[in-house]
């Protein structure tokens, strides 16, 4: 873990923040009150959605009891963090029950929730009882319940968290009716803005830090209580929101708010102080004292309050103003902030510096260190605006130097910063899963000092740009595309409509600059907010396009790039992602699409453009053979573009721990047959003026290996087969057919490929806390004076599918299908259907037709809401029709178990590293591989299977259905699986 040291330093206090969490709640109420809260108020649902929105991994559990006996039982059994009592104050002469609980469990806060509009006498009676921490009023809005939970957490955490830089907002209000309305509004705005900041976080830890650094909300009901909080947290107080009339010295003081503001502002000159009052004259007095004011009688009070928080607490863009309020400019991020400060008029600079606006804005973005350095600028000592400007720019420059690698800049700032290492963002919104992963690893490669670790090989991320997810939403909504999509158009119609629809003007202009700046083909990749997540990878479900970017006319290059972006947007609504999301119980409407734009790695070899090596590496190997271990990982390599690997075609696989170990083949002739026989490239001449189409394959050209030899691209990766000697020579200088073996690298270490892959897998696994898959491309320049480049392209968490519990297996003799090469873990039930390719009529030449027939039967099952077992020959989901059945995801969406069966003349390796394989494991589908050459490791009883009742028969495929469901078991520990009769 030593490589993470620098990153840890930045997030050093994260685990010390918000240590106290309310996870168990005891609700004491009548049955009817509980019904109102649980059913009418949907308490559990509200709490769940709120916590889910913040990606907090636990949801509070509520235990309802009606009497003292039940309450005591729960308190003895559970570690309760909060007690909510719904006793009616008007019916109570004492709080005996609550007092008894408080005496026995003094550390558990007790909050009273009342339906009644409480009178001053009732409030006084509750306050006189020490067992009640706070009383709230229930008015039907269930947000008050979430506010109660967060208030209790904040009160418990504020003392410890304030030592780590967390700020606080003080609400001074003595009316439960008012603070029960105001507190939810404050929390709603704070948490909404926090979610916006999380979307811009560069990685998971940074996002969590921003959640945990949100301001704490504290409540005071009296002058003395408020002053105690102000004194104690004076260096952490972000603002005060105060009533004017509240108790002071035991009596109601109509001017207490003004007195409090005077003392507080003397102690904390830059303190944001907002007064609220029902008396209109107090507004005039507040204005005279230069205090913000809200009228409590306003019908829009809560709206105005949320607007005040947004505008003053540093969450939105930084608005540069003159002292008289005239707006000069605004900065959406730190890069723009620095740019504007350089030329900001002195009076504006001094105005914001004296108010600590810069510090407040940066602190909201979890940049505590730089915020603190800017907060304590002594404008009394440094009076010259030029000196203040120089100091602020120095602090910001130190920040940029510290985080320049992996810094996500907005597009306006990219020309001024390090173009080689910067990660540039166009528009606003999320980077998406793929973009965030690339940005994060860009940081980590620098922090781990991998960039220049290896001689003659530079490790880097290709120059990358992300179109933020907000651009997608704006594109869809402003052009009313949801109404068009509601008509269920075909994919072709969606693609046509989207490419005819203009992008937002500012994005078009940004893309115009990119086409001028980038001098090679451009990869345009999906980067949705759901993509590459720990739960569902959406691997290969969306489309990736290559814009040739080689035409002499700038407008043609721009049109190709624009259309590629819009076609990625269109792919969100195609059948495959819609069905994939439906299988995972996700609404595709929840999806938001960012777009990752990268320079396509490669060299021009004559008219063709491609990298020498593309690769996919996984830190976990599903199918190790002696001496390999699962944790050794596995790597798939291909000549040319990585499409060959993603589509499950014939490529070279090796273990990064044992790179010199030969593949499991019986002879050189078999090696020749099973090695890569074609590669993908871009023909830069023929596609210079191509019109981008929905079919992403139209831009690629598939070429024979002999073409790469002609273009001198095999020096580092090729070997030669000698038919005369029936042997393979590990160079390309012999006469004979050329093979892609990567022997010069893996056997003779001409490039440090294996060590680099091992370093990145280890770094990724440590950073993500789980097994990972990375994609990369190696460029070997024809100009020998230039360094060779290992380009990191993508990272995603792997869903390994090996669980902690062991499945009790039945004997193989009781099953009709058995395999020791499986993926998954668990018992799979409720499958009465089997879609099986008929072994008697199977013809590999008709694999496309077979895929179409499977899709027809799959559609029938989809309409009937049934899941099935799918059995076929060779690879399922491959794009190479000669390796198996080229199924798209939506054509097999109803399968819960997939069985790939070898035949004598069709024995490809499983599709490890392919997008299909990754999605299969992520959606918890079961997978069986029945090997031809190893019958003891698996079998399929064809006689029994084909004797089962056939519901529908096509030319090549059967749909079998029986009343009794099939049951499959897979043990992820032993890789053994059975399907019982």
mmCIF file of C-alpha atoms in Angstrom, residues 299-591:
data_model
loop_
_atom_site.group_PDB
_atom_site.id
_atom_site.type_symbol
_atom_site.label_atom_id
_atom_site.label_comp_id
_atom_site.label_asym_id
_atom_site.label_seq_id
_atom_site.Cartn_x
_atom_site.Cartn_y
_atom_site.Cartn_z
ATOM 1 C CA UNK A 299 -45.107 32.331 1.568
ATOM 2 C CA UNK A 300 -41.727 31.602 -0.079
ATOM 3 C CA UNK A 301 -39.681 31.595 3.128
ATOM 4 C CA UNK A 302 -38.162 28.144 2.596
ATOM 5 C CA UNK A 303 -37.348 28.887 -1.034
ATOM 6 C CA UNK A 304 -35.605 32.132 -0.055
ATOM 7 C CA UNK A 305 -33.726 30.310 2.702
ATOM 8 C CA UNK A 306 -32.407 27.650 0.288
ATOM 9 C CA UNK A 307 -31.407 30.369 -2.180
ATOM 10 C CA UNK A 308 -29.502 32.198 0.568
ATOM 11 C CA UNK A 309 -27.584 29.029 1.460
ATOM 12 C CA UNK A 310 -26.718 28.328 -2.168
ATOM 13 C CA UNK A 311 -25.538 31.881 -2.826
ATOM 14 C CA UNK A 312 -23.578 32.451 0.391
ATOM 15 C CA UNK A 313 -22.158 29.154 1.620
ATOM 16 C CA UNK A 314 -19.848 28.482 -1.298
ATOM 17 C CA UNK A 315 -21.641 25.709 -3.185
ATOM 18 C CA UNK A 316 -22.332 27.246 -6.579
ATOM 19 C CA UNK A 317 -20.011 29.118 -8.905
ATOM 20 C CA UNK A 318 -17.842 31.811 -7.335
ATOM 21 C CA UNK A 319 -19.460 35.136 -8.265
ATOM 22 C CA UNK A 320 -16.951 37.982 -8.492
ATOM 23 C CA UNK A 321 -18.526 41.307 -7.560
ATOM 24 C CA UNK A 322 -17.700 44.918 -6.909
ATOM 25 C CA UNK A 323 -18.452 46.074 -3.342
ATOM 26 C CA UNK A 324 -21.696 47.643 -4.626
ATOM 27 C CA UNK A 325 -22.932 44.246 -5.854
ATOM 28 C CA UNK A 326 -22.235 44.564 -9.583
ATOM 29 C CA UNK A 327 -21.237 41.182 -11.013
ATOM 30 C CA UNK A 328 -17.898 40.974 -12.828
ATOM 31 C CA UNK A 329 -17.486 37.297 -13.642
ATOM 32 C CA UNK A 330 -18.018 33.809 -12.230
ATOM 33 C CA UNK A 331 -15.800 30.756 -11.767
ATOM 34 C CA UNK A 332 -17.185 27.228 -11.865
ATOM 35 C CA UNK A 333 -13.950 25.589 -10.695
ATOM 36 C CA UNK A 334 -10.551 26.325 -9.160
ATOM 37 C CA UNK A 335 -8.852 26.726 -12.530
ATOM 38 C CA UNK A 336 -11.247 29.496 -13.551
ATOM 39 C CA UNK A 337 -10.945 31.036 -10.094
ATOM 40 C CA UNK A 338 -7.196 31.423 -10.583
ATOM 41 C CA UNK A 339 -7.627 32.741 -14.138
ATOM 42 C CA UNK A 340 -10.071 35.467 -13.089
ATOM 43 C CA UNK A 341 -8.109 36.512 -9.992
ATOM 44 C CA UNK A 342 -5.089 37.349 -12.191
ATOM 45 C CA UNK A 343 -6.967 40.226 -13.850
ATOM 46 C CA UNK A 344 -9.593 41.009 -11.199
ATOM 47 C CA UNK A 345 -10.047 44.707 -10.351
ATOM 48 C CA UNK A 346 -8.312 45.527 -7.079
ATOM 49 C CA UNK A 347 -11.436 46.746 -5.296
ATOM 50 C CA UNK A 348 -13.202 43.430 -6.028
ATOM 51 C CA UNK A 349 -10.170 41.395 -4.971
ATOM 52 C CA UNK A 350 -9.915 43.278 -1.677
ATOM 53 C CA UNK A 351 -13.682 42.996 -1.103
ATOM 54 C CA UNK A 352 -13.687 39.201 -1.432
ATOM 55 C CA UNK A 353 -10.421 38.701 0.482
ATOM 56 C CA UNK A 354 -11.611 40.710 3.509
ATOM 57 C CA UNK A 355 -14.868 38.694 3.584
ATOM 58 C CA UNK A 356 -12.987 35.371 3.325
ATOM 59 C CA UNK A 357 -15.115 34.443 0.310
ATOM 60 C CA UNK A 358 -12.266 32.530 -1.352
ATOM 61 C CA UNK A 359 -11.684 30.389 1.716
ATOM 62 C CA UNK A 360 -15.376 29.652 2.189
ATOM 63 C CA UNK A 361 -15.816 28.601 -1.439
ATOM 64 C CA UNK A 362 -12.770 26.305 -1.386
ATOM 65 C CA UNK A 363 -13.752 24.744 1.928
ATOM 66 C CA UNK A 364 -17.115 23.727 0.432
ATOM 67 C CA UNK A 365 -15.097 21.737 -2.116
ATOM 68 C CA UNK A 366 -13.190 19.810 0.567
ATOM 69 C CA UNK A 367 -9.951 21.699 -0.183
ATOM 70 C CA UNK A 368 -9.381 22.355 3.524
ATOM 71 C CA UNK A 369 -5.634 22.998 3.391
ATOM 72 C CA UNK A 370 -5.747 25.685 0.722
ATOM 73 C CA UNK A 371 -8.938 27.154 2.244
ATOM 74 C CA UNK A 372 -7.202 27.588 5.595
ATOM 75 C CA UNK A 373 -4.210 29.294 3.985
ATOM 76 C CA UNK A 374 -6.522 31.785 2.298
ATOM 77 C CA UNK A 375 -8.765 32.320 5.314
ATOM 78 C CA UNK A 376 -6.041 33.732 7.462
ATOM 79 C CA UNK A 377 -4.842 36.382 5.009
ATOM 80 C CA UNK A 378 -4.341 39.391 7.268
ATOM 81 C CA UNK A 379 -5.716 42.200 5.138
ATOM 82 C CA UNK A 380 -4.872 44.659 7.882
ATOM 83 C CA UNK A 381 -1.163 43.807 7.552
ATOM 84 C CA UNK A 382 -1.199 43.202 3.784
ATOM 85 C CA UNK A 383 -3.049 46.263 2.627
ATOM 86 C CA UNK A 384 -1.775 46.443 -0.942
ATOM 87 C CA UNK A 385 -4.108 44.623 -3.311
ATOM 88 C CA UNK A 386 -1.114 43.601 -5.418
ATOM 89 C CA UNK A 387 0.412 41.782 -2.433
ATOM 90 C CA UNK A 388 -2.902 40.084 -1.645
ATOM 91 C CA UNK A 389 -3.190 39.000 -5.282
ATOM 92 C CA UNK A 390 0.361 37.641 -5.272
ATOM 93 C CA UNK A 391 -0.255 35.678 -2.076
ATOM 94 C CA UNK A 392 -3.521 34.142 -3.320
ATOM 95 C CA UNK A 393 -1.967 33.180 -6.659
ATOM 96 C CA UNK A 394 0.995 31.600 -4.870
ATOM 97 C CA UNK A 395 -1.346 29.499 -2.703
ATOM 98 C CA UNK A 396 -3.291 28.407 -5.781
ATOM 99 C CA UNK A 397 -0.108 27.714 -7.730
ATOM 100 C CA UNK A 398 1.135 25.487 -4.885
ATOM 101 C CA UNK A 399 -2.186 23.675 -5.093
ATOM 102 C CA UNK A 400 -1.828 23.140 -8.855
ATOM 103 C CA UNK A 401 1.752 21.924 -8.508
ATOM 104 C CA UNK A 402 0.712 19.438 -5.861
ATOM 105 C CA UNK A 403 -2.169 18.018 -7.860
ATOM 106 C CA UNK A 404 -1.243 18.827 -11.455
ATOM 107 C CA UNK A 405 -1.156 15.171 -12.408
ATOM 108 C CA UNK A 406 -4.754 14.083 -12.819
ATOM 109 C CA UNK A 407 -6.192 17.527 -12.196
ATOM 110 C CA UNK A 408 -9.535 17.780 -13.946
ATOM 111 C CA UNK A 409 -9.556 21.144 -15.688
ATOM 112 C CA UNK A 410 -12.457 22.711 -17.457
ATOM 113 C CA UNK A 411 -11.965 23.339 -21.153
ATOM 114 C CA UNK A 412 -11.174 27.038 -20.855
ATOM 115 C CA UNK A 413 -8.148 26.339 -18.691
ATOM 116 C CA UNK A 414 -6.667 23.498 -20.667
ATOM 117 C CA UNK A 415 -4.517 25.555 -23.026
ATOM 118 C CA UNK A 416 -2.634 27.135 -20.099
ATOM 119 C CA UNK A 417 -1.880 23.966 -18.174
ATOM 120 C CA UNK A 418 0.231 20.888 -18.832
ATOM 121 C CA UNK A 419 -1.487 19.430 -21.874
ATOM 122 C CA UNK A 420 0.324 16.132 -21.541
ATOM 123 C CA UNK A 421 -1.009 15.284 -18.081
ATOM 124 C CA UNK A 422 -4.190 17.310 -17.726
ATOM 125 C CA UNK A 423 -7.607 15.714 -17.852
ATOM 126 C CA UNK A 424 -9.908 18.202 -19.557
ATOM 127 C CA UNK A 425 -13.632 18.568 -18.932
ATOM 128 C CA UNK A 426 -16.136 20.062 -21.353
ATOM 129 C CA UNK A 427 -19.402 21.243 -19.832
ATOM 130 C CA UNK A 428 -20.635 20.350 -16.349
ATOM 131 C CA UNK A 429 -21.888 17.288 -14.533
ATOM 132 C CA UNK A 430 -20.343 13.943 -13.774
ATOM 133 C CA UNK A 431 -17.280 12.477 -15.507
ATOM 134 C CA UNK A 432 -19.089 9.141 -15.589
ATOM 135 C CA UNK A 433 -17.639 5.819 -14.484
ATOM 136 C CA UNK A 434 -15.108 5.387 -17.265
ATOM 137 C CA UNK A 435 -13.934 9.003 -17.197
ATOM 138 C CA UNK A 436 -13.594 9.028 -13.431
ATOM 139 C CA UNK A 437 -11.576 5.813 -13.493
ATOM 140 C CA UNK A 438 -9.161 7.212 -16.076
ATOM 141 C CA UNK A 439 -8.799 10.516 -14.200
ATOM 142 C CA UNK A 440 -8.143 8.671 -10.950
ATOM 143 C CA UNK A 441 -5.503 6.376 -12.422
ATOM 144 C CA UNK A 442 -3.848 9.382 -14.058
ATOM 145 C CA UNK A 443 -3.309 10.681 -10.516
ATOM 146 C CA UNK A 444 -2.188 7.318 -9.175
ATOM 147 C CA UNK A 445 0.358 6.685 -11.935
ATOM 148 C CA UNK A 446 2.004 9.966 -11.000
ATOM 149 C CA UNK A 447 1.786 9.394 -7.250
ATOM 150 C CA UNK A 448 3.310 5.915 -7.607
ATOM 151 C CA UNK A 449 6.062 7.385 -9.841
ATOM 152 C CA UNK A 450 5.391 4.871 -12.590
ATOM 153 C CA UNK A 451 5.533 7.370 -15.470
ATOM 154 C CA UNK A 452 9.320 7.199 -15.890
ATOM 155 C CA UNK A 453 10.107 4.090 -13.861
ATOM 156 C CA UNK A 454 10.987 1.883 -16.846
ATOM 157 C CA UNK A 455 13.854 2.399 -19.249
ATOM 158 C CA UNK A 456 12.785 3.229 -22.804
ATOM 159 C CA UNK A 457 9.072 2.977 -21.894
ATOM 160 C CA UNK A 458 6.884 5.851 -20.744
ATOM 161 C CA UNK A 459 3.723 4.970 -18.795
ATOM 162 C CA UNK A 460 0.944 7.464 -19.374
ATOM 163 C CA UNK A 461 -2.716 8.130 -20.023
ATOM 164 C CA UNK A 462 -3.453 9.402 -23.547
ATOM 165 C CA UNK A 463 -4.667 12.975 -23.620
ATOM 166 C CA UNK A 464 -8.259 12.777 -22.475
ATOM 167 C CA UNK A 465 -11.320 14.996 -22.564
ATOM 168 C CA UNK A 466 -14.733 14.373 -20.987
ATOM 169 C CA UNK A 467 -18.033 15.886 -22.054
ATOM 170 C CA UNK A 468 -19.862 16.119 -18.693
ATOM 171 C CA UNK A 469 -23.160 14.338 -18.094
ATOM 172 C CA UNK A 470 -25.093 17.612 -17.810
ATOM 173 C CA UNK A 471 -24.509 18.154 -21.537
ATOM 174 C CA UNK A 472 -26.348 14.890 -22.249
ATOM 175 C CA UNK A 473 -29.341 16.011 -20.162
ATOM 176 C CA UNK A 474 -29.361 19.425 -21.810
ATOM 177 C CA UNK A 475 -29.132 17.850 -25.272
ATOM 178 C CA UNK A 476 -32.068 15.520 -24.536
ATOM 179 C CA UNK A 477 -34.317 18.010 -22.764
ATOM 180 C CA UNK A 478 -33.785 21.127 -24.875
ATOM 181 C CA UNK A 479 -34.449 19.176 -28.057
ATOM 182 C CA UNK A 480 -37.503 17.390 -26.543
ATOM 183 C CA UNK A 481 -36.035 13.985 -27.376
ATOM 184 C CA UNK A 482 -37.856 12.200 -24.563
ATOM 185 C CA UNK A 483 -41.129 12.763 -26.429
ATOM 186 C CA UNK A 484 -39.555 11.259 -29.550
ATOM 187 C CA UNK A 485 -38.206 8.277 -27.593
ATOM 188 C CA UNK A 486 -41.625 7.653 -26.015
ATOM 189 C CA UNK A 487 -42.829 6.552 -29.460
ATOM 190 C CA UNK A 488 -40.475 3.520 -29.296
ATOM 191 C CA UNK A 489 -38.562 4.302 -32.510
ATOM 192 C CA UNK A 490 -36.157 1.825 -34.075
ATOM 193 C CA UNK A 491 -32.438 2.048 -33.352
ATOM 194 C CA UNK A 492 -31.865 3.354 -36.869
ATOM 195 C CA UNK A 493 -34.454 6.082 -36.308
ATOM 196 C CA UNK A 494 -32.886 7.004 -32.953
ATOM 197 C CA UNK A 495 -29.450 7.290 -34.536
ATOM 198 C CA UNK A 496 -30.750 9.432 -37.382
ATOM 199 C CA UNK A 497 -32.720 11.727 -35.081
ATOM 200 C CA UNK A 498 -29.813 12.208 -32.695
ATOM 201 C CA UNK A 499 -27.251 12.955 -35.425
ATOM 202 C CA UNK A 500 -29.645 15.510 -36.963
ATOM 203 C CA UNK A 501 -30.069 17.280 -33.617
ATOM 204 C CA UNK A 502 -27.516 19.991 -32.718
ATOM 205 C CA UNK A 503 -25.329 19.832 -29.635
ATOM 206 C CA UNK A 504 -25.281 22.841 -27.292
ATOM 207 C CA UNK A 505 -23.391 25.668 -29.010
ATOM 208 C CA UNK A 506 -20.639 25.934 -26.407
ATOM 209 C CA UNK A 507 -19.841 22.220 -26.707
ATOM 210 C CA UNK A 508 -19.665 22.453 -30.490
ATOM 211 C CA UNK A 509 -17.129 25.244 -30.157
ATOM 212 C CA UNK A 510 -15.079 23.209 -27.679
ATOM 213 C CA UNK A 511 -15.066 20.251 -30.090
ATOM 214 C CA UNK A 512 -13.968 22.557 -32.893
ATOM 215 C CA UNK A 513 -10.857 23.423 -30.875
ATOM 216 C CA UNK A 514 -10.200 19.742 -30.192
ATOM 217 C CA UNK A 515 -10.245 18.831 -33.875
ATOM 218 C CA UNK A 516 -7.626 21.528 -34.468
ATOM 219 C CA UNK A 517 -5.495 20.450 -31.523
ATOM 220 C CA UNK A 518 -5.571 16.646 -31.926
ATOM 221 C CA UNK A 519 -3.692 15.449 -35.006
ATOM 222 C CA UNK A 520 -4.663 11.765 -35.010
ATOM 223 C CA UNK A 521 -7.860 9.661 -34.994
ATOM 224 C CA UNK A 522 -10.050 10.222 -31.954
ATOM 225 C CA UNK A 523 -11.677 7.525 -29.813
ATOM 226 C CA UNK A 524 -15.112 8.564 -28.547
ATOM 227 C CA UNK A 525 -16.149 6.317 -25.660
ATOM 228 C CA UNK A 526 -19.229 6.116 -23.462
ATOM 229 C CA UNK A 527 -18.759 7.087 -19.812
ATOM 230 C CA UNK A 528 -22.165 6.803 -18.196
ATOM 231 C CA UNK A 529 -22.780 7.318 -14.491
ATOM 232 C CA UNK A 530 -23.645 3.605 -14.150
ATOM 233 C CA UNK A 531 -20.761 2.337 -16.263
ATOM 234 C CA UNK A 532 -17.745 0.540 -14.764
ATOM 235 C CA UNK A 533 -19.386 0.481 -11.333
ATOM 236 C CA UNK A 534 -18.775 -2.159 -8.692
ATOM 237 C CA UNK A 535 -22.287 -3.522 -9.199
ATOM 238 C CA UNK A 536 -22.804 -3.426 -12.968
ATOM 239 C CA UNK A 537 -20.059 -2.666 -15.483
ATOM 240 C CA UNK A 538 -22.198 -2.050 -18.622
ATOM 241 C CA UNK A 539 -19.062 -3.317 -20.407
ATOM 242 C CA UNK A 540 -19.447 -3.032 -24.167
ATOM 243 C CA UNK A 541 -23.179 -2.384 -23.820
ATOM 244 C CA UNK A 542 -22.801 1.177 -25.085
ATOM 245 C CA UNK A 543 -21.002 2.007 -28.290
ATOM 246 C CA UNK A 544 -17.512 3.381 -28.888
ATOM 247 C CA UNK A 545 -16.748 5.260 -32.099
ATOM 248 C CA UNK A 546 -13.580 6.393 -33.822
ATOM 249 C CA UNK A 547 -13.623 9.769 -35.563
ATOM 250 C CA UNK A 548 -10.955 9.615 -38.347
ATOM 251 C CA UNK A 549 -9.987 13.278 -37.850
ATOM 252 C CA UNK A 550 -7.737 13.231 -40.912
ATOM 253 C CA UNK A 551 -9.667 15.223 -43.533
ATOM 254 C CA UNK A 552 -8.178 18.504 -44.710
ATOM 255 C CA UNK A 553 -11.494 20.300 -44.092
ATOM 256 C CA UNK A 554 -11.924 21.245 -40.413
ATOM 257 C CA UNK A 555 -15.726 21.286 -40.714
ATOM 258 C CA UNK A 556 -15.810 17.668 -41.904
ATOM 259 C CA UNK A 557 -13.580 16.604 -39.005
ATOM 260 C CA UNK A 558 -15.806 18.521 -36.590
ATOM 261 C CA UNK A 559 -18.971 16.939 -38.027
ATOM 262 C CA UNK A 560 -17.494 13.448 -37.564
ATOM 263 C CA UNK A 561 -16.575 14.165 -33.938
ATOM 264 C CA UNK A 562 -19.966 15.720 -33.167
ATOM 265 C CA UNK A 563 -21.799 12.789 -34.721
ATOM 266 C CA UNK A 564 -19.678 10.320 -32.750
ATOM 267 C CA UNK A 565 -20.643 12.059 -29.480
ATOM 268 C CA UNK A 566 -24.324 12.088 -30.458
ATOM 269 C CA UNK A 567 -24.239 8.419 -31.464
ATOM 270 C CA UNK A 568 -22.840 7.546 -28.032
ATOM 271 C CA UNK A 569 -25.817 9.442 -26.588
ATOM 272 C CA UNK A 570 -28.167 7.513 -28.890
ATOM 273 C CA UNK A 571 -26.742 4.169 -27.764
ATOM 274 C CA UNK A 572 -28.219 4.744 -24.277
ATOM 275 C CA UNK A 573 -31.643 4.018 -25.747
ATOM 276 C CA UNK A 574 -30.772 0.977 -27.863
ATOM 277 C CA UNK A 575 -32.164 -2.461 -27.045
ATOM 278 C CA UNK A 576 -29.028 -3.882 -25.383
ATOM 279 C CA UNK A 577 -28.631 -1.292 -22.582
ATOM 280 C CA UNK A 578 -32.391 -1.104 -22.030
ATOM 281 C CA UNK A 579 -32.630 -4.873 -21.594
ATOM 282 C CA UNK A 580 -29.421 -5.019 -19.551
ATOM 283 C CA UNK A 581 -30.729 -2.348 -17.183
ATOM 284 C CA UNK A 582 -34.115 -4.073 -16.939
ATOM 285 C CA UNK A 583 -32.450 -7.347 -15.928
ATOM 286 C CA UNK A 584 -30.675 -5.447 -13.157
ATOM 287 C CA UNK A 585 -33.891 -3.701 -11.992
ATOM 288 C CA UNK A 586 -32.610 -0.311 -13.159
ATOM 289 C CA UNK A 587 -34.655 2.176 -15.160
ATOM 290 C CA UNK A 588 -32.691 3.362 -18.159
ATOM 291 C CA UNK A 589 -34.168 6.819 -17.451
ATOM 292 C CA UNK A 590 -31.825 6.949 -14.447
ATOM 293 C CA UNK A 591 -28.843 6.770 -16.774
#
